[in-house]
CSV table of C-alpha atoms and ligand atoms in Angstrom, one decimal:
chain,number,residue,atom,x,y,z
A,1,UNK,CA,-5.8,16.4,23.3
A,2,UNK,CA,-2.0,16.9,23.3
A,3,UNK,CA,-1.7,16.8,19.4
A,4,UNK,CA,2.6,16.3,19.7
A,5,UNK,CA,1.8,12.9,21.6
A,6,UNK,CA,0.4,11.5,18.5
A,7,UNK,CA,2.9,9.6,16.3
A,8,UNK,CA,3.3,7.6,13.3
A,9,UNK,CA,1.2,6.7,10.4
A,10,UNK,CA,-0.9,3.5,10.9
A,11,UNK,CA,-2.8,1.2,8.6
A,12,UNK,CA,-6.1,-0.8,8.8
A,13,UNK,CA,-4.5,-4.2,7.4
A,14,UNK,CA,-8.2,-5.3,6.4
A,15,UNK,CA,-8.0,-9.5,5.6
A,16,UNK,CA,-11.1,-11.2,5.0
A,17,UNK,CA,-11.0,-15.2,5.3
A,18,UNK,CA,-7.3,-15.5,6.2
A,19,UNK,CA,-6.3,-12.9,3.1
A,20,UNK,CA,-5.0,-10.1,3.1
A,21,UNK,CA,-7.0,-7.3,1.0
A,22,UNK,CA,-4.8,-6.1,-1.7
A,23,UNK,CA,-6.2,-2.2,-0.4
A,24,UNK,CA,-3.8,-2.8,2.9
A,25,UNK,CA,-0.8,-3.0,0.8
A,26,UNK,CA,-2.1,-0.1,-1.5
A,27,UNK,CA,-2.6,2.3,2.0
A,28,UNK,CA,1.2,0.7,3.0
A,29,UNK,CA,2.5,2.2,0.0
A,30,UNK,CA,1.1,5.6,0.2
A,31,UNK,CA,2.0,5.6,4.4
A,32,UNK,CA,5.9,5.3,3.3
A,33,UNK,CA,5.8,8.3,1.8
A,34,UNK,CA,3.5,10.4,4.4
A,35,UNK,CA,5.7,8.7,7.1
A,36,UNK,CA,9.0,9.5,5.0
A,37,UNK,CA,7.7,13.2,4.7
A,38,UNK,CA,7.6,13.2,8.4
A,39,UNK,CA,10.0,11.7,9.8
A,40,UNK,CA,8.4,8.6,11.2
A,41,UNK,CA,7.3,4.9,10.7
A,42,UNK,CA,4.2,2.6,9.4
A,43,UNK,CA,2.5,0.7,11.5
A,44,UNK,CA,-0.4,-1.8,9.9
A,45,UNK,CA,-3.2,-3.0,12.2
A,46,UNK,CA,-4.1,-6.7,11.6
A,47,UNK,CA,-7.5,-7.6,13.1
A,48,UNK,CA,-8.5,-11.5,13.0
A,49,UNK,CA,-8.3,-14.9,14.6
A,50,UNK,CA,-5.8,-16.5,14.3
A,51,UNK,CA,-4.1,-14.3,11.6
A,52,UNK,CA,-0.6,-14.6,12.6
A,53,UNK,CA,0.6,-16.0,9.2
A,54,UNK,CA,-0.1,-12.6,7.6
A,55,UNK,CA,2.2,-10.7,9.3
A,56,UNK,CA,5.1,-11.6,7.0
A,57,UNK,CA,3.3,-10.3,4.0
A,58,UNK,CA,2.7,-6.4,5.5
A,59,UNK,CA,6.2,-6.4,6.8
A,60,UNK,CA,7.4,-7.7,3.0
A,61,UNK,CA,4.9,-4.7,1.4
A,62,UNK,CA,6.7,-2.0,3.5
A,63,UNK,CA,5.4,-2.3,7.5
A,64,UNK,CA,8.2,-0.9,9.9
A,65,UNK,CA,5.7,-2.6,12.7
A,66,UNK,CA,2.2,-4.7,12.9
A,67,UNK,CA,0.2,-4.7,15.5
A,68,UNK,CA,-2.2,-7.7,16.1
A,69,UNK,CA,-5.2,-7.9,18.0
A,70,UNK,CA,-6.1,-11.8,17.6
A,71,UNK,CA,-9.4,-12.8,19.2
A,72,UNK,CA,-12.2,-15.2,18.5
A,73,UNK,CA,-14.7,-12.0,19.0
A,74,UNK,CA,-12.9,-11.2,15.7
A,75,UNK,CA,-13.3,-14.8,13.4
A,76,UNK,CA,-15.8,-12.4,10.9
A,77,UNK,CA,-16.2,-9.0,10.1
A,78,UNK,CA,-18.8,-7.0,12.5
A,79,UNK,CA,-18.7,-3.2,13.4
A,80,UNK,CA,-18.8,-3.9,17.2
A,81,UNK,CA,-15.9,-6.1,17.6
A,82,UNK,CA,-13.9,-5.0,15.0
A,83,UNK,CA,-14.8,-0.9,15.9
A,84,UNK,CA,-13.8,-1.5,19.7
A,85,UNK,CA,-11.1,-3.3,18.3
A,86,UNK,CA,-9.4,-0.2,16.3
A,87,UNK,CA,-10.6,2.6,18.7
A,88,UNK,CA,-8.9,0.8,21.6
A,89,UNK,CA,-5.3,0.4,19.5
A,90,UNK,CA,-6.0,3.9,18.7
A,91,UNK,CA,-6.4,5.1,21.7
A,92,UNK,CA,-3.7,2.8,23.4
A,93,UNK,CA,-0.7,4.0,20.6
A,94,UNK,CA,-1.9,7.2,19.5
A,95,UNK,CA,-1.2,7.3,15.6
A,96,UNK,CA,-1.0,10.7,13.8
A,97,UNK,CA,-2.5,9.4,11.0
A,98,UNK,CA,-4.7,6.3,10.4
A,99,UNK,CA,-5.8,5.4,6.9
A,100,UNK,CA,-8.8,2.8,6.0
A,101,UNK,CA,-9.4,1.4,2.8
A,102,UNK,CA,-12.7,2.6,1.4
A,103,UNK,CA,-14.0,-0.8,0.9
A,104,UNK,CA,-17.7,-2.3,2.3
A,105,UNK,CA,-16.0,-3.2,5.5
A,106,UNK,CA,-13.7,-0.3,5.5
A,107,UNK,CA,-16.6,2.6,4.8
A,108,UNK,CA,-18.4,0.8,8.1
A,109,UNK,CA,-15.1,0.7,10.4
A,110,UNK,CA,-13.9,4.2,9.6
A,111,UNK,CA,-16.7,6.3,10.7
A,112,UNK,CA,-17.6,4.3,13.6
A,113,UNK,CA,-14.0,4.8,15.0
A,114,UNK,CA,-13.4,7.8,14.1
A,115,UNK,CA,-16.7,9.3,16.3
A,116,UNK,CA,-15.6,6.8,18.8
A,117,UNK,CA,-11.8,8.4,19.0
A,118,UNK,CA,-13.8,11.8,18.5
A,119,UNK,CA,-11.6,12.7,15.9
A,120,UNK,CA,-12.5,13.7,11.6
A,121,UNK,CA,-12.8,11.5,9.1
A,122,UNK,CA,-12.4,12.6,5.3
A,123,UNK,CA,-14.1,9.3,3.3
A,124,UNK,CA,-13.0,8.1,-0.1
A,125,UNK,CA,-9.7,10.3,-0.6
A,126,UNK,CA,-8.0,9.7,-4.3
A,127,UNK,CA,-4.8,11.7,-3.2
A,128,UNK,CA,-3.4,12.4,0.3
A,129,UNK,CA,-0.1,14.3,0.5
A,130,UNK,CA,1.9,16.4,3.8
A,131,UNK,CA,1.9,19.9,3.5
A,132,UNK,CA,0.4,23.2,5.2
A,133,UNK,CA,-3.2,24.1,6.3
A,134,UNK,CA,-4.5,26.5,5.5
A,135,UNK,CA,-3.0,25.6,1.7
A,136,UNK,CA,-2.4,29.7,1.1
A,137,UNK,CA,-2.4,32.7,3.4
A,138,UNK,CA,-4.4,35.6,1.9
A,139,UNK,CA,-2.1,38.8,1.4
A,140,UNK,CA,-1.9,41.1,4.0
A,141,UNK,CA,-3.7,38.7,6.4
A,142,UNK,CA,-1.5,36.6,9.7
A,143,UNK,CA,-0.1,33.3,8.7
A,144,UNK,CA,-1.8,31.2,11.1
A,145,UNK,CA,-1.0,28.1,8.8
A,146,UNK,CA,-0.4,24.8,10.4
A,147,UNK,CA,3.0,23.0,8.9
A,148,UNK,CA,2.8,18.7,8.5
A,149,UNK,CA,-0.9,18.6,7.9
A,150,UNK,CA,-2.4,15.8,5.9
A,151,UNK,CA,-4.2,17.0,3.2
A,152,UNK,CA,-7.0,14.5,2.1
A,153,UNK,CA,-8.0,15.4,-1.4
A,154,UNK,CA,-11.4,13.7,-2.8
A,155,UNK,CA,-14.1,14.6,-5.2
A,156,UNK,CA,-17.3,16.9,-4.1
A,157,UNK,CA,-20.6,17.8,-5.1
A,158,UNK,CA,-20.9,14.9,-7.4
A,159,UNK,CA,-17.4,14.9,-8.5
A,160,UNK,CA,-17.8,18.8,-9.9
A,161,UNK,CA,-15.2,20.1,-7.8
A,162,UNK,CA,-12.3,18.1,-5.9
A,163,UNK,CA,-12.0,19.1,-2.5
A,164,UNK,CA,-8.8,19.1,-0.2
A,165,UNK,CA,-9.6,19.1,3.6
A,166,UNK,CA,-7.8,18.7,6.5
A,167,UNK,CA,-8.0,17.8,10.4
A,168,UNK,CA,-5.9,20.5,12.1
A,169,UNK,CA,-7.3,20.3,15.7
A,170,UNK,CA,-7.2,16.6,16.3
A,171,UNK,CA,-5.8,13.3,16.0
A,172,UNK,CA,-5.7,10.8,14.3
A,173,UNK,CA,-6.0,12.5,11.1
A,174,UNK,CA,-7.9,9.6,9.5
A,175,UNK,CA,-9.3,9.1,6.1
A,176,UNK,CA,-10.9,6.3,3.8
A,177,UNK,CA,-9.2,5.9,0.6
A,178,UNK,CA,-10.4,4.6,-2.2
A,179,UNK,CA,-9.4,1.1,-3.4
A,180,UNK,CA,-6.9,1.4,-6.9
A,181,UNK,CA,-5.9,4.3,-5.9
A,182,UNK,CA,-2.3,3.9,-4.6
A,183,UNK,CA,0.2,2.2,-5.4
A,184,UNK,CA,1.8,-0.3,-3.9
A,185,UNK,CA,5.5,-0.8,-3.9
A,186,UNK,CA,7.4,-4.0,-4.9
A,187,UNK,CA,7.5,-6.2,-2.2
A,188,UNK,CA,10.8,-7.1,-0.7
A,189,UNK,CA,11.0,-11.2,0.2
A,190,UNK,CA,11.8,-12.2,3.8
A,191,UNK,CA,11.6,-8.3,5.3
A,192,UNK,CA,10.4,-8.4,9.1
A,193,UNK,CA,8.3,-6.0,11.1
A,194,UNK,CA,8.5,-5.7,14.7
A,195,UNK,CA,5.0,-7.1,15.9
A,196,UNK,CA,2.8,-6.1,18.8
A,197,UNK,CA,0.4,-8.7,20.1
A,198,UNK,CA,-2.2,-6.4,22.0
A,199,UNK,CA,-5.1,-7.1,23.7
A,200,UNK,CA,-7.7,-4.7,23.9
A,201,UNK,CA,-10.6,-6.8,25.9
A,202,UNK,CA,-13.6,-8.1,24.3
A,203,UNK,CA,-16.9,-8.1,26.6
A,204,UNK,CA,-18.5,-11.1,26.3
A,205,UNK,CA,-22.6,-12.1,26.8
A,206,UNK,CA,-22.7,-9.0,24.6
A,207,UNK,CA,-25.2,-7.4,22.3
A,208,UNK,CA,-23.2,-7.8,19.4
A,209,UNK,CA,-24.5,-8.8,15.9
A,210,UNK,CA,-24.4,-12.8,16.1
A,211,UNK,CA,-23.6,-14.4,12.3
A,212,UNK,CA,-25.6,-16.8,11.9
A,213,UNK,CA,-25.0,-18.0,8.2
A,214,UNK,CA,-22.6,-16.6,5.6
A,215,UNK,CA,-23.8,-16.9,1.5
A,216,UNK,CA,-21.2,-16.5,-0.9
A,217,UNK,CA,-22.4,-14.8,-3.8
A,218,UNK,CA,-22.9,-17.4,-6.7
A,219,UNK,CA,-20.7,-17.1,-9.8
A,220,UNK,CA,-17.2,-15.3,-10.1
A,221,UNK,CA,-17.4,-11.5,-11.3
A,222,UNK,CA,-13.9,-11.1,-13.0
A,223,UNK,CA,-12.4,-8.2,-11.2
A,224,UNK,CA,-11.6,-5.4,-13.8
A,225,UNK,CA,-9.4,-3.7,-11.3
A,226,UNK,CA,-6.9,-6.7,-11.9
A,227,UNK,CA,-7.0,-6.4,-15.5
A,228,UNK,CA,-4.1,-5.3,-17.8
A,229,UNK,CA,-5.9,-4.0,-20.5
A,230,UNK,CA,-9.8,-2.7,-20.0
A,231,UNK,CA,-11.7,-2.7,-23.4
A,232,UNK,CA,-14.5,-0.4,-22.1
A,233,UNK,CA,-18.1,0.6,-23.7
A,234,UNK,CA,-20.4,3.6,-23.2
A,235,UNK,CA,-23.4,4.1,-24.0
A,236,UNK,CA,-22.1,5.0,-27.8
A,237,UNK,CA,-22.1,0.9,-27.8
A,238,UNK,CA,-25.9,1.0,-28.3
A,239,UNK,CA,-26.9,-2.4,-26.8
A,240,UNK,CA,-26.4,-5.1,-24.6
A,241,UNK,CA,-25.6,-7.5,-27.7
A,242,UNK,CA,-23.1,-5.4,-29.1
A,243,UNK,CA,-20.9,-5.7,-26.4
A,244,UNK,CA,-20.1,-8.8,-27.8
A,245,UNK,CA,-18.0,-7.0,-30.5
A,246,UNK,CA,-16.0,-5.5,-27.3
A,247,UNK,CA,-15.9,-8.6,-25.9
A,248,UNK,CA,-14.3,-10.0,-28.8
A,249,UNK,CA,-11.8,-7.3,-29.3
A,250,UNK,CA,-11.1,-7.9,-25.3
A,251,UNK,CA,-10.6,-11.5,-26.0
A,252,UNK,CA,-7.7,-10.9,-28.5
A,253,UNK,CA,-5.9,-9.0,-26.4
A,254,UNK,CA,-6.3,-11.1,-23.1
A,255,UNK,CA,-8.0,-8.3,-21.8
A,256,UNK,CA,-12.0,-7.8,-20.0
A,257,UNK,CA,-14.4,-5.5,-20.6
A,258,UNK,CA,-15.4,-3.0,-18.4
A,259,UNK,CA,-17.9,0.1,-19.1
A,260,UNK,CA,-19.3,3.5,-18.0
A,261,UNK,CA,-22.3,4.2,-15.5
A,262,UNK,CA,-24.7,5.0,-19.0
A,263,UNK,CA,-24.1,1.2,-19.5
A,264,UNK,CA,-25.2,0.0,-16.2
A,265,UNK,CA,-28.2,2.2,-16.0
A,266,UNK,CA,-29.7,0.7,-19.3
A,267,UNK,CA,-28.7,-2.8,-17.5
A,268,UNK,CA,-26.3,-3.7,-20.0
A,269,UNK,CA,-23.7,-5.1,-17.7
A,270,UNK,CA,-23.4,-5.7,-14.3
A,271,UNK,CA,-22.5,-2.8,-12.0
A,272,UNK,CA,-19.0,-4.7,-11.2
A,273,UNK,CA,-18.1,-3.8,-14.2
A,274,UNK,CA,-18.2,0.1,-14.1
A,275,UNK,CA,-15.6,2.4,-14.3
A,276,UNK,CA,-15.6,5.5,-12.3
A,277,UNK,CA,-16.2,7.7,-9.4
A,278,UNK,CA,-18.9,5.7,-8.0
A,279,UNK,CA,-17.6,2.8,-9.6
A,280,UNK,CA,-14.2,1.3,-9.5
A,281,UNK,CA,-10.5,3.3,-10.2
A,282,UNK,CA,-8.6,0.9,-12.7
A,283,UNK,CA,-5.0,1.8,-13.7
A,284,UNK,CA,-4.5,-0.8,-16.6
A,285,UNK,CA,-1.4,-0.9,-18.8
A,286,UNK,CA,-4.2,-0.3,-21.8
A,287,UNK,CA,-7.7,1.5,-21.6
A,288,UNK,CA,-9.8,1.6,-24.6
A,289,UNK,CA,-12.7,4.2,-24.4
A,290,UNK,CA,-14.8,3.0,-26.8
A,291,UNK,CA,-18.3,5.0,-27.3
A,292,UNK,CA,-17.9,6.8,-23.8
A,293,UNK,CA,-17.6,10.6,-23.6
A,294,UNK,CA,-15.5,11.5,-20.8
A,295,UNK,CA,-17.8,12.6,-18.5
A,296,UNK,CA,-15.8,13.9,-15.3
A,297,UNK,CA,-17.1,10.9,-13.3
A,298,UNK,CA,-15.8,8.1,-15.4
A,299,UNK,CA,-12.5,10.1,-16.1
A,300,UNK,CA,-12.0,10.3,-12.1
A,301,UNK,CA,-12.1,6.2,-12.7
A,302,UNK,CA,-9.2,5.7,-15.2
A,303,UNK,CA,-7.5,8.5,-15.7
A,304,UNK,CA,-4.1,7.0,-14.3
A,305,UNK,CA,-4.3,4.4,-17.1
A,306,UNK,CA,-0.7,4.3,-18.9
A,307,UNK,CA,-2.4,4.4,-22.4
A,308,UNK,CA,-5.9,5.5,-22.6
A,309,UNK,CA,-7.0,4.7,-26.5
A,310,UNK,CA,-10.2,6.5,-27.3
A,311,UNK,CA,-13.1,5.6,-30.3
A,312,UNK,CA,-15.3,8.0,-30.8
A,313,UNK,CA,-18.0,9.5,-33.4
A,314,UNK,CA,-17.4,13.2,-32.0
A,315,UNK,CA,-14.2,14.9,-32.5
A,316,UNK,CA,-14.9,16.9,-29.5
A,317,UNK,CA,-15.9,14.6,-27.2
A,318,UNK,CA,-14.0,15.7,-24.1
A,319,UNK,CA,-12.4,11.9,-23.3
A,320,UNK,CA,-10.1,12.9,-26.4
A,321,UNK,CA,-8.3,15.4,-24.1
A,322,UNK,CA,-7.4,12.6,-21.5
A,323,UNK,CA,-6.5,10.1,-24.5
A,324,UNK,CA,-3.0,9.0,-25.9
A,325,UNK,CA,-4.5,7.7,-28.7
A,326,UNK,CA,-7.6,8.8,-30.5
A,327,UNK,CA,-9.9,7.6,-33.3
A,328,UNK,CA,-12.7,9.4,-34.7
A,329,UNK,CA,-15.5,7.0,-36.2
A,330,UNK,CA,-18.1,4.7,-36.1
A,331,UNK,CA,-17.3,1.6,-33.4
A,332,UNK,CA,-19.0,-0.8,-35.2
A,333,UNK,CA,-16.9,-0.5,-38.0
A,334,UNK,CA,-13.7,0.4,-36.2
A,335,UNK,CA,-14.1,-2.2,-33.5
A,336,UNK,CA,-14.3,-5.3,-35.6
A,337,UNK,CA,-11.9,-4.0,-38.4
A,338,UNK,CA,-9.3,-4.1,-35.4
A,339,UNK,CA,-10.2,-7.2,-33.9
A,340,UNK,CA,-9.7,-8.6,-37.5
A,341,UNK,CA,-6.2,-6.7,-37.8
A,342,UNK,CA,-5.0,-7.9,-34.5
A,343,UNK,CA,-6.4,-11.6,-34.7
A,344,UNK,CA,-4.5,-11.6,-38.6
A,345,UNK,CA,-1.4,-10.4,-36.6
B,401,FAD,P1,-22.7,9.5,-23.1
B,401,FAD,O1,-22.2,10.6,-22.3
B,401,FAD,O2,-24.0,9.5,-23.6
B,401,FAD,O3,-21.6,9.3,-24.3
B,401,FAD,C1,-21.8,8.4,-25.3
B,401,FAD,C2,-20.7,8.7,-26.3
B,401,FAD,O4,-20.7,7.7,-27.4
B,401,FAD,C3,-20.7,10.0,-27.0
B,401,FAD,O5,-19.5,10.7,-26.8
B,401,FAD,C4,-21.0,9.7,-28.5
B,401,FAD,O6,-20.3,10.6,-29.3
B,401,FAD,C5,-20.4,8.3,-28.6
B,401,FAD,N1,-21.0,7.5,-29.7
B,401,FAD,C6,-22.3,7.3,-29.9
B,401,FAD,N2,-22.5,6.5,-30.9
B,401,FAD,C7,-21.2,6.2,-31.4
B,401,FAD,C8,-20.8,5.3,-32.4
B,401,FAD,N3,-21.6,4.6,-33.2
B,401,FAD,N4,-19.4,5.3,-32.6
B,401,FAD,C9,-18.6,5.9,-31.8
B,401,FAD,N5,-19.0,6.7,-30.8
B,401,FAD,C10,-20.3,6.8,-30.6
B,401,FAD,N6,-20.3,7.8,-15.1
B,401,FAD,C11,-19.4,6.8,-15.1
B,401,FAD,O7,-19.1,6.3,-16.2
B,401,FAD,N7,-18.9,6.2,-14.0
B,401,FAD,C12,-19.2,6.7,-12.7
B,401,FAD,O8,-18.7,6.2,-11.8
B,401,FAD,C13,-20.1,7.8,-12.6
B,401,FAD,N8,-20.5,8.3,-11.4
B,401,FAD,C14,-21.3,9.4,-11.4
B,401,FAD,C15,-21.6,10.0,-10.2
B,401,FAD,C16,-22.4,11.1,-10.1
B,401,FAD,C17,-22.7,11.7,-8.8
B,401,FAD,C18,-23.0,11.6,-11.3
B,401,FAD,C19,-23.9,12.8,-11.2
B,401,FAD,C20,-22.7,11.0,-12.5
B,401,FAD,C21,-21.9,9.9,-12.6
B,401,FAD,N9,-21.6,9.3,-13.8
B,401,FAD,C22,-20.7,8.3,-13.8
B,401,FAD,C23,-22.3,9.6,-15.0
B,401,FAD,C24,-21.5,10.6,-15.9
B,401,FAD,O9,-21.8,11.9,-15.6
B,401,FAD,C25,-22.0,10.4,-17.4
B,401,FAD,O10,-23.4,10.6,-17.5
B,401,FAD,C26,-21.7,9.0,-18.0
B,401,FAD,O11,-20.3,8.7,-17.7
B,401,FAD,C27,-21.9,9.0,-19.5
B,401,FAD,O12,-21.7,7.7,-20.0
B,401,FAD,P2,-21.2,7.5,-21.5
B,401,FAD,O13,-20.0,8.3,-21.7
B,401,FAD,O14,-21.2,6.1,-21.7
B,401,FAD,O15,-22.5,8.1,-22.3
């Protein structure tokens, strides 16, 4: 593999029913500045049928290029299609980089192209950044480091370390990346991409998974990672009823409630609602931590709030040292008074 043939840094665009994820335009933002770092362009990958009408959108969110593989093989989401589908633009445009969001669809697609292109793949990244491998060069020992490296930084060993790994000796560097995490930048109205129709082939009479029905799931689940301000409970909060006092407090402020992954385990709330490293990274104007400690796992979740406002019993309770604004008490008291004060507002 002739690593200097490999150029550009490309996205998966993932849509699902004509829409496009808002992770694709999350992974655009972050490719600007790995491509701007070195020297090249982004290219997003749109996969569908009959998805041309989406193009506009990735080119307005930053794409320099999108290349479209449109194909009834591809109407719905399944790993064959979809897997021979990526692998083949791969291996047709050689990217340097190619970044998947780390979504249900994307934590499928990833792995399976990546072994298929026979390259790495570093899942569920929270920070990815150019620079040199190995990151320092012992003293007295060669420098043998490699320069223009992406380094794909995630949390290990149950988020008690963070680990920063990189793919040296092949390419595409590719990496998942974890949905919230980046940021996308303001979309500019009426840009244009250059777009690529390709065809890769699709083998028909196959083996391949045949959908036979698709069940939405019943009810909406608010999305917390949409939300402006999170008023979220540990398990300080006590009991499923009295997160109706958060709720309340939520409502005031045109806010949701979201919660740790003590909640969830006492079945509290719903796990769509949790906050965290194996929950979901919210970066709300206003977080409230509100009976939850600060365990490393739910700070990995939230930490990039703008104001993080913490209530808690313990004055040492380590959440404190991530918070703008702390108050040391008893929620059931402070919670309600505040709802009062803001409602009297
Ligand atoms: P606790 O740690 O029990 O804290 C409760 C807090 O409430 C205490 O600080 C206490 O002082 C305070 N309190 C109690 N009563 C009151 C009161 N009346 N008024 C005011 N304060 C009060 N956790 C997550 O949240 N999200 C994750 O995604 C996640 N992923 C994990 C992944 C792995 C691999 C592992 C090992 C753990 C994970 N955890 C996660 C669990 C995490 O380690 C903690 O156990 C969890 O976050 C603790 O939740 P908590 O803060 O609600 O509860």
């Amino acid at each position: 593999m002739a690593l200097e043939e490999y150029k550009g840094v490309f996205i998966y665009a993932q849509q699902v029913d004509n829409e496009i994820s808002s992770i694709a335009f999350e992974l655009i933002g972050k490719a600007k500045e790995l491509a701007a770092d070195l020297g090249t362009d982004v290219t997003a990958v749109l996969l569908g049928h009959n998805v041309g009408n989406l193009v506009d959108s990735l080119a307005e969110y930053g794409a320099d290029k999108v290349i479209v593989v449109d194909d009834p093989e591809l109407e719905t989401y399944r790993t064959e299609p979809y897997a021979h589908a990526l692998a083949s633009v791969i291996n047709e445009y050689k990217p340097e980089i190619m970044l998947v969001g780390a979504t249900a669809i994307g934590r499928d697609l990833g792995p399976t192209v990546s072994a298929r292109v026979k390259t790495g793949l570093t899942a569920d990244c929270t920070m990815l950044e150019i620079g040199d491998f190995p990151l320092s060069v012992p003293e007295g020992k060669e420098d043998t480091q490699k320069h223009g490296q992406l380094l794909m930084t995630r949390p290990a060993f149950g988020g008690n370390t963070i680990a920063t790994i990189a793919c040296p000796d092949n390419r595409p560097q590719m990496a998942t990346v974890r949905p919230g995490v980046m940021q996308k930048i303001e979309p500019i109205k009426g840009a244009k991409a250059e777009v690529i129709n390709y065809n890769p082939g699709f083998t028909k009479n196959n083996k391949y998974v045949e959908i036979q029905d698709i069940v939405k799931a019943v009810g909406t689940v608010e999305n917390i990672m949409d939300a402006k301000i999170l008023v979220s409970g540990g398990r300080g909060v006590g009991s499923a009823e009295n997160f109706q006092m958060l709720k309340d407090l939520a409502d005031v402020l045109g806010g949701m409630v979201s919660c740790s992954r003590a909640v969830v385990e006492n079945g509290w709330l719903a796990q769509d609602y949790q906050v965290g490293q194996t929950g979901k990274t919210v970066r709300p104007n206003v977080y409230f931590a509100i009976g939850i400690s600060g365990a490393i796992q739910h700070v990995a979740g939230m930490e990039e709030s703008d104001i993080i406002i913490a209530i808690n019993k313990d004055a040492d309770a380590p959440i404190f040292d991530v918070a703008d604004y702390g108050i040391v008490g008893d929620l059931k008291k402070i919670v309600p008074a505040l709802t009062e004060a803001l409602k009297a507002e």
